[in-house]
Tab-separated table of C-alpha atoms in Angstrom:
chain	number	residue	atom	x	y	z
A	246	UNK	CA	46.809	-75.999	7.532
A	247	UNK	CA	43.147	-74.731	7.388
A	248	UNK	CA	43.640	-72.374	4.842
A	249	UNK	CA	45.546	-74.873	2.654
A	250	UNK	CA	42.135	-76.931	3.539
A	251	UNK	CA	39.857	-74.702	2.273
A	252	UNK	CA	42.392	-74.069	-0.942
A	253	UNK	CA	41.933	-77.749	-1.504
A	254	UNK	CA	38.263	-77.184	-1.004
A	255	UNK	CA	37.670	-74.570	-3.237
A	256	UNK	CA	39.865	-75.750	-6.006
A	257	UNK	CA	37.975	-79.140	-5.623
A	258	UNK	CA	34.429	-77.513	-5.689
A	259	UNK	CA	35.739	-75.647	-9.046
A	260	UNK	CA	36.724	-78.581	-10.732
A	261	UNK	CA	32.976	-80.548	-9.375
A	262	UNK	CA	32.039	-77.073	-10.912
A	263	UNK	CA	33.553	-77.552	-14.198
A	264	UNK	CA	32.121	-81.782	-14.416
A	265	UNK	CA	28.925	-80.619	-13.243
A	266	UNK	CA	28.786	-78.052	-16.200
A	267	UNK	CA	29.767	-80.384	-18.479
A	268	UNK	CA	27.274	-83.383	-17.071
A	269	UNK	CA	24.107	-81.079	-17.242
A	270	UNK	CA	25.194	-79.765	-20.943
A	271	UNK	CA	26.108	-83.349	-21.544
A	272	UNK	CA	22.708	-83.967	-20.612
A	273	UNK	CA	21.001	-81.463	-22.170
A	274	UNK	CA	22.645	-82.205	-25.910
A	275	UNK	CA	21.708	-85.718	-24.961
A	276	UNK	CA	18.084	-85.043	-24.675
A	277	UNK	CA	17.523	-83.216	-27.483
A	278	UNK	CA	19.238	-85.465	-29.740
A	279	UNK	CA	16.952	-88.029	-28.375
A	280	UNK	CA	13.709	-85.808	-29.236
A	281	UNK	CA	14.895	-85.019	-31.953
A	282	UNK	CA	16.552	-88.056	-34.025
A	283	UNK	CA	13.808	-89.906	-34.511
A	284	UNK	CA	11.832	-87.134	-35.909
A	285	UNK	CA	14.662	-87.429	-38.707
A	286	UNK	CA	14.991	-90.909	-39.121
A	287	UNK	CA	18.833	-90.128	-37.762
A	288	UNK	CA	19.859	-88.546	-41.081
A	289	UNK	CA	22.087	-85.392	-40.505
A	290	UNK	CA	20.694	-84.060	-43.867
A	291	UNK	CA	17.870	-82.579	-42.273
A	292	UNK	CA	19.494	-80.773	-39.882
A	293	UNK	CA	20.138	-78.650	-42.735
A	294	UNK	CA	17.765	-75.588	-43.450
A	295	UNK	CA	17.877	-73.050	-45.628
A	296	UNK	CA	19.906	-70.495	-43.742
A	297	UNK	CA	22.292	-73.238	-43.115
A	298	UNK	CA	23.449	-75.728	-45.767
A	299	UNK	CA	25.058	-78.396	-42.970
A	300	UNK	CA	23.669	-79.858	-40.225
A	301	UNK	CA	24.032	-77.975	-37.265
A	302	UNK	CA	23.061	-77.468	-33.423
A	303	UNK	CA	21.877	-74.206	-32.114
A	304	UNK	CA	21.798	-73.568	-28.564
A	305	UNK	CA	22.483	-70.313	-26.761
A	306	UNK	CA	23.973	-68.119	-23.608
A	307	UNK	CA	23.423	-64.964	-21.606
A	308	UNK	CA	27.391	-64.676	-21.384
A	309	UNK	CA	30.238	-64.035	-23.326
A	310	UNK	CA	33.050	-66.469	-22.659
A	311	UNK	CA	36.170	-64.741	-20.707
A	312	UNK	CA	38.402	-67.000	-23.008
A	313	UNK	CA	39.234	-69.912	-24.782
A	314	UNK	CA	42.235	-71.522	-22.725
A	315	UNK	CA	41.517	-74.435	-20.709
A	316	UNK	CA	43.719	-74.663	-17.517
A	317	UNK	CA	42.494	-71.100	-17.137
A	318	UNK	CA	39.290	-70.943	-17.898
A	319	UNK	CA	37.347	-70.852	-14.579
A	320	UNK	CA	33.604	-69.207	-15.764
A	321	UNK	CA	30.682	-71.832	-16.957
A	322	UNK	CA	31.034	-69.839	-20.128
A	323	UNK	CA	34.363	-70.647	-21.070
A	324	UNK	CA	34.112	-74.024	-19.860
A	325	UNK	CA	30.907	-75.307	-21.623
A	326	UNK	CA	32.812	-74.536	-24.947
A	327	UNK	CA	36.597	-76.093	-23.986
A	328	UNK	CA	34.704	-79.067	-23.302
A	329	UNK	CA	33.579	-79.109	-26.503
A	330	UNK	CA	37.279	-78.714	-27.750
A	331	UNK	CA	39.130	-80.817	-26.069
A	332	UNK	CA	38.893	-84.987	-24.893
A	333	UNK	CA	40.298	-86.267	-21.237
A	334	UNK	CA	42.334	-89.283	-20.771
A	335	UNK	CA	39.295	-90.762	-19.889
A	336	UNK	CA	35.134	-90.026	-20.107
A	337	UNK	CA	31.958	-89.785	-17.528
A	338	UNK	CA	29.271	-92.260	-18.996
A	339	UNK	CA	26.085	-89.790	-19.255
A	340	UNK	CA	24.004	-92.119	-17.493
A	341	UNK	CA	25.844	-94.081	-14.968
A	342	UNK	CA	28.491	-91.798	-14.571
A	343	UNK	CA	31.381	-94.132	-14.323
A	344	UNK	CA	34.447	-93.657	-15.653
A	345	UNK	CA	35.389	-94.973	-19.627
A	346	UNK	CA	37.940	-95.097	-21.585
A	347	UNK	CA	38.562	-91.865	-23.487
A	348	UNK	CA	41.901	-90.450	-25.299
A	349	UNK	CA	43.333	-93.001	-23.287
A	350	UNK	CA	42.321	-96.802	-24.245
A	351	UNK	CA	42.873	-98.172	-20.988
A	352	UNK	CA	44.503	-97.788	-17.556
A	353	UNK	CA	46.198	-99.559	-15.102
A	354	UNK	CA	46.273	-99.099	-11.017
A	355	UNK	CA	49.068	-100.630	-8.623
A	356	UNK	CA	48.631	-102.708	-5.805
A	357	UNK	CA	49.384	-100.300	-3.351
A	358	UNK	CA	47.100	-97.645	-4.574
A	359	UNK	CA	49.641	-95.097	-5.344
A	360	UNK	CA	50.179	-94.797	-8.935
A	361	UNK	CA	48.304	-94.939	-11.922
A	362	UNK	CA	49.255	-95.931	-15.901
A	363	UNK	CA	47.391	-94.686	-18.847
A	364	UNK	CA	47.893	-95.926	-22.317
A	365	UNK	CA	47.306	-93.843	-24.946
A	366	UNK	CA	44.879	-95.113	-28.205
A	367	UNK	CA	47.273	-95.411	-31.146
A	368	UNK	CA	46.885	-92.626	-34.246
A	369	UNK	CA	45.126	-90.132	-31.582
A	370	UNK	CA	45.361	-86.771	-33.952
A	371	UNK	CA	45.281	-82.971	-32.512
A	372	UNK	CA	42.885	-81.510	-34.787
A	373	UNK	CA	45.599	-79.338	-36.691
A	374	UNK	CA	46.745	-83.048	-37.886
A	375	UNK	CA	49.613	-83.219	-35.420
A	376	UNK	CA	50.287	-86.641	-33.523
A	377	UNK	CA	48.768	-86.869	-29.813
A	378	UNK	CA	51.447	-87.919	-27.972
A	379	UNK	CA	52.824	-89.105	-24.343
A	380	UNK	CA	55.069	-85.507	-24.027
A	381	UNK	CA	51.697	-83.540	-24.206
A	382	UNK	CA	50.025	-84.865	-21.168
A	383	UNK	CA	53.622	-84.672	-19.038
A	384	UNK	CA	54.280	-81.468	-20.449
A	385	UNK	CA	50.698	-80.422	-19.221
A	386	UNK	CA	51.310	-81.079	-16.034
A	387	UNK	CA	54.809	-80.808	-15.515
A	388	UNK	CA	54.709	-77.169	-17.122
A	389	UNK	CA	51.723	-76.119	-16.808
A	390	UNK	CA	49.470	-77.118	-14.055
A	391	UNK	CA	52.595	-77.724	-11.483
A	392	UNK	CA	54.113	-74.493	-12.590
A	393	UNK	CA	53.999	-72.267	-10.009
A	394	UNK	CA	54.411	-69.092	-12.159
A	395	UNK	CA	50.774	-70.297	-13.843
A	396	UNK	CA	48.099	-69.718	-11.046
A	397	UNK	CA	45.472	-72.101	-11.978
A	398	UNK	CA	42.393	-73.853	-9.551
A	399	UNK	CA	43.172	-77.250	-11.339
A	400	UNK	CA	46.774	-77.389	-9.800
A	401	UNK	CA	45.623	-77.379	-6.049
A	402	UNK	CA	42.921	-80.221	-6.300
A	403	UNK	CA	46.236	-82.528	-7.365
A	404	UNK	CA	48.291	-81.642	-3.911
A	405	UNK	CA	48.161	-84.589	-2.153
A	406	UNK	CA	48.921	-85.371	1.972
A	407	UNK	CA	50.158	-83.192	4.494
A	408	UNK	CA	52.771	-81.839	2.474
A	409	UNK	CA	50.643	-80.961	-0.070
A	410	UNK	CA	52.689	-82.718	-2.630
A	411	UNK	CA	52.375	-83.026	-6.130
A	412	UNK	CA	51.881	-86.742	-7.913
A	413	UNK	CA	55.342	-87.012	-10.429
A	414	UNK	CA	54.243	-87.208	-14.176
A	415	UNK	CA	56.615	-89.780	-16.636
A	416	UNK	CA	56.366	-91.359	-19.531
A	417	UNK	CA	56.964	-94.982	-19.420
A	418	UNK	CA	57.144	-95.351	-23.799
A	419	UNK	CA	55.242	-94.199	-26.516
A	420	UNK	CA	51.850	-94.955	-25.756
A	421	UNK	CA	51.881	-94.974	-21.676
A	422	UNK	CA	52.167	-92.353	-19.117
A	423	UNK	CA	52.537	-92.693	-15.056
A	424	UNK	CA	50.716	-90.829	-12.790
A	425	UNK	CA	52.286	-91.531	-8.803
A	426	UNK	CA	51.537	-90.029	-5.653
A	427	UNK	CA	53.274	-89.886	-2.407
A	428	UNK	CA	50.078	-91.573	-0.858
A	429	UNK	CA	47.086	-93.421	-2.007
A	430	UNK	CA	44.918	-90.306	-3.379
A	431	UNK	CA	41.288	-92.071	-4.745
A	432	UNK	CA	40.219	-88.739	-6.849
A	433	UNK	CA	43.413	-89.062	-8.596
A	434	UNK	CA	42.009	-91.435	-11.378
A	435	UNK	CA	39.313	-89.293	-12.270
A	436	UNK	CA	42.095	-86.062	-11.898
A	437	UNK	CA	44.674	-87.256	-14.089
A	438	UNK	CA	42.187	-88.661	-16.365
A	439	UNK	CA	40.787	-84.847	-18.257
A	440	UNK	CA	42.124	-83.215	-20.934
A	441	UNK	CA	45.748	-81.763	-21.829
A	442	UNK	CA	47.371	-79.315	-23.821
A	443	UNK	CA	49.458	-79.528	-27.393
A	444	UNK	CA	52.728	-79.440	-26.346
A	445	UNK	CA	54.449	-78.083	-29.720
A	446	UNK	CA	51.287	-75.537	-29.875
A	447	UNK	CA	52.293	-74.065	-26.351
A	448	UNK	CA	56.062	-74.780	-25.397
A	449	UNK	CA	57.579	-71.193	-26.398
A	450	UNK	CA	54.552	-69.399	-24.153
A	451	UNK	CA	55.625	-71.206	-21.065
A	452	UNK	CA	59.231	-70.691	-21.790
A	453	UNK	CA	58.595	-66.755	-22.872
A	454	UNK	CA	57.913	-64.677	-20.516
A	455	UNK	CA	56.613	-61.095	-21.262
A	456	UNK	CA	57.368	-57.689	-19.979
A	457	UNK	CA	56.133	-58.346	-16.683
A	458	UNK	CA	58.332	-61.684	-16.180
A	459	UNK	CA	54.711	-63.877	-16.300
A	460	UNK	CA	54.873	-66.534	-18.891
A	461	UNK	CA	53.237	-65.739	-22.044
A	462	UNK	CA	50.939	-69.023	-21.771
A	463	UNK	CA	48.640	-66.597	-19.327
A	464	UNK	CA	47.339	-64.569	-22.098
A	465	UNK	CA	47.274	-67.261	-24.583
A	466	UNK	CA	44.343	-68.165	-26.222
A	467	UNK	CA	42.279	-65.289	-25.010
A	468	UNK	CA	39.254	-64.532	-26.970
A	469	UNK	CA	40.969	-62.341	-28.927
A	470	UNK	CA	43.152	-64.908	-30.497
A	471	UNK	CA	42.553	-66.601	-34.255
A	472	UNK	CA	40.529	-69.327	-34.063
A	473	UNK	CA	42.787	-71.119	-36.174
A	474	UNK	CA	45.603	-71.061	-33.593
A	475	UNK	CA	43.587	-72.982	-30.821
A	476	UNK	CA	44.251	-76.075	-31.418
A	477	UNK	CA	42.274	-79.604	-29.587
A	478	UNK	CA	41.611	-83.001	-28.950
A	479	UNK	CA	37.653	-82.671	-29.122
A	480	UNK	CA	34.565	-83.476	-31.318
A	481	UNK	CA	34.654	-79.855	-32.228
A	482	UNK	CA	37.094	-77.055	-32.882
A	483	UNK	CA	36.187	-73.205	-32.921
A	484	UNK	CA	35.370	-71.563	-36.143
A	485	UNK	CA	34.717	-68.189	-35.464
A	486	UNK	CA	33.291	-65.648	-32.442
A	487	UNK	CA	31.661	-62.306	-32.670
A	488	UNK	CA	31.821	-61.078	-29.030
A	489	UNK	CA	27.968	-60.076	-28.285
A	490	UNK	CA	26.702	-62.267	-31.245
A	491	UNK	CA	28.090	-66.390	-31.250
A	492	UNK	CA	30.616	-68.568	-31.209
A	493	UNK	CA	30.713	-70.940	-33.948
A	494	UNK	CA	31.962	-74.720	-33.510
A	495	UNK	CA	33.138	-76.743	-36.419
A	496	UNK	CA	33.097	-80.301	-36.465
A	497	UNK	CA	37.292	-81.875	-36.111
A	498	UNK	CA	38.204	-83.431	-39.142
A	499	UNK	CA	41.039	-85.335	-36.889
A	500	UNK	CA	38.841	-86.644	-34.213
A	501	UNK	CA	39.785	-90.402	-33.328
A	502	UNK	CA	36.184	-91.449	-32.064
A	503	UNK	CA	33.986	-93.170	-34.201
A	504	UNK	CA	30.555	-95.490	-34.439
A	505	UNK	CA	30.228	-98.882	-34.969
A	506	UNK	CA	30.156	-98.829	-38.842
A	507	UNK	CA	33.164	-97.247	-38.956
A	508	UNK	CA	31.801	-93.370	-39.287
A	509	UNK	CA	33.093	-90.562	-37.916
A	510	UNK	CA	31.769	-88.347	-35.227
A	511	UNK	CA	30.390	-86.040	-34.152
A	512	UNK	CA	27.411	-87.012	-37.172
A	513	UNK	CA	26.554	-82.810	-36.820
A	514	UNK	CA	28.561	-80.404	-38.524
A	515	UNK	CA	28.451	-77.510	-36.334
A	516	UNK	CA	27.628	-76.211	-32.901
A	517	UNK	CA	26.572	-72.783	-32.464
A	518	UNK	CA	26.137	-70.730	-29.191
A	519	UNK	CA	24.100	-67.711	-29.758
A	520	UNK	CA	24.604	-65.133	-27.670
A	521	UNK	CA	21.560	-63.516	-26.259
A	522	UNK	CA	20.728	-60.721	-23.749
A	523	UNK	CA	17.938	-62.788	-21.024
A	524	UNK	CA	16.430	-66.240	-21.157
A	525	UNK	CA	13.162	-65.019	-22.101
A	526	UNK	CA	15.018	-63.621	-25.154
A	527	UNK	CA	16.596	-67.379	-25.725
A	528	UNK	CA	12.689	-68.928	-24.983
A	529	UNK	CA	11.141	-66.471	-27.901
A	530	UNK	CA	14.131	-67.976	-30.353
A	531	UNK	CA	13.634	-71.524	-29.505
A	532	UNK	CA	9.866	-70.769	-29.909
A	533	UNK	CA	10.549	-69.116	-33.391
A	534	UNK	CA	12.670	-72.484	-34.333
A	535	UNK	CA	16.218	-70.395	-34.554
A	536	UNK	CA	17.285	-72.367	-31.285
A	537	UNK	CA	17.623	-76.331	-30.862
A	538	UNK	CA	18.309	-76.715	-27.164
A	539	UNK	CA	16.469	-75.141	-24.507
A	540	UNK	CA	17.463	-75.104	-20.498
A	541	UNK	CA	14.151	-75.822	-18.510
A	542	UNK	CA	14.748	-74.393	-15.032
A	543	UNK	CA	12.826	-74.837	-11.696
């Protein structure tokens, strides 16, 4: 029992890990956009230099992501740029950090605390142009994060009780999914409510196994593979990476959110993480203007 406690305990610090990561670069985007909007009357136009004919954000890292798959991804690296790729269920307000509604329009809990409904926004895209759908979020879990031939941190923060049990996944129609757990389980909503996986993308690697017997799905989306075949729910999608040099985002001509007027987001065209070898090296860039976002650290 006390090592399945501290299993729980690590795999829940990994995941506080991963929202903390994406809070402080949530934060950090969110400052400088606020420095720097006004300054440009919130036109995206002059993002747009001449090195770089769209509007773009530059920001940069000391590491190379380890890769590009996100139930496996486990270094701030990797994560910081999946969370750029792909939406949750649901979103953490930057500010208040309450839960909103995200992929998922609304949710419903039961009386008795145990099980949890999401329903789906209609005409949610995956930004190859394939239909978001129900059977993506139960195949993630169901084949993916509950498969026990997958080793993954996220799958051990959803064992619930005594028994360690997993909640059962369903889908209830077209637009709603079930979450239930053997037990009340309070982190649950905020669990079941992050991102999933493109079912008709990754089906044949969790059925395929290679010559080792391990499902294919392990080596998937490494960051080796072609950009073009990672495909996600996010503001951005990846464009290109040159280990020791950048990873370049694109903006996701499929993504569902938009403003008040009716525009699309994200308003910037691309998001760039420039690899660098020591933050004094990213300081002298962001002092030279080839950087837009710089961490201040205590």
């Amino acid at each position: 029992m006390i090592q399945k406690a501290e299993r729980r305990e690590m795999a829940a610090g990994m995941l506080k890990l991963k929202w903390n990561v994406g809070l402080r670069q949530a934060m950090t985007l969110l400052l400088a956009l606020v420095l720097i909007l006004p300054l440009v009357a919130c036109n995206p136009s002059q993002f747009r230099t001449q090195a770089a004919q769209v509007p773009r954000l530059v920001r940069t890292s000391i590491s190379e992501p380890k890769t590009f798959n996100y139930v496996t991804s486990d270094d701030t690296n990797s994560t910081e740029i999946v969370a750029l790729v792909y939406d949750g269920l649901l979103s953490t307000n930057g500010v208040t950090g309450e839960l909103e509604p995200g992929l998922a329009e609304s949710w419903e809990i039961s009386p008795d605390q145990t099980r949890i409904v999401y329903k789906l926004r209609p005409g949610l895209k995956w930004s190859d142009g394939a239909p978001i759908t129900v059977d993506d979020i139960v195949f993630t879990y169901n084949d993916i994060i509950f498969n026990e031939k997958i080793p993954t941190s996220t799958a051990d923060i959803f064992r619930i009780g005594d028994e360690g049990a997993f909640p059962t996944v369903r889908k209830l129609d077209e637009q709603r999914v079930e979450f239930a757990a053997p037990e009340p389980f309070a982190p649950l909503l905020r669990f079941a409510g992050g991102a999933f996986l493109p079912k008709h993308a990754l089906e044949k690697t969790v059925t395929t196994l290679d010559s080792e017997g391990n499902p294919q799905f392990l080596s998937t989306w490494g960051t080796d593979s072609d950009p073009k075949q990672i495909i996600g729910s996010g503001p951005y999608r990846i464009k290109s990476y040159q280990p020791s040099e950048r990873v370049i985002l694109e903006r996701n001509p499929h993504y569902w959110r938009k403003d008040a007027l009716g525009n699309q987001q994200p308003y910037i065209d691309q998001f760039i993480i420039q690899i660098v070898a020591s933050t004094d090296v990213s300081l002298m860039q962001f002092r030279a203007g080839g950087v837009d976002v710089e961490g201040v650290t205590r």
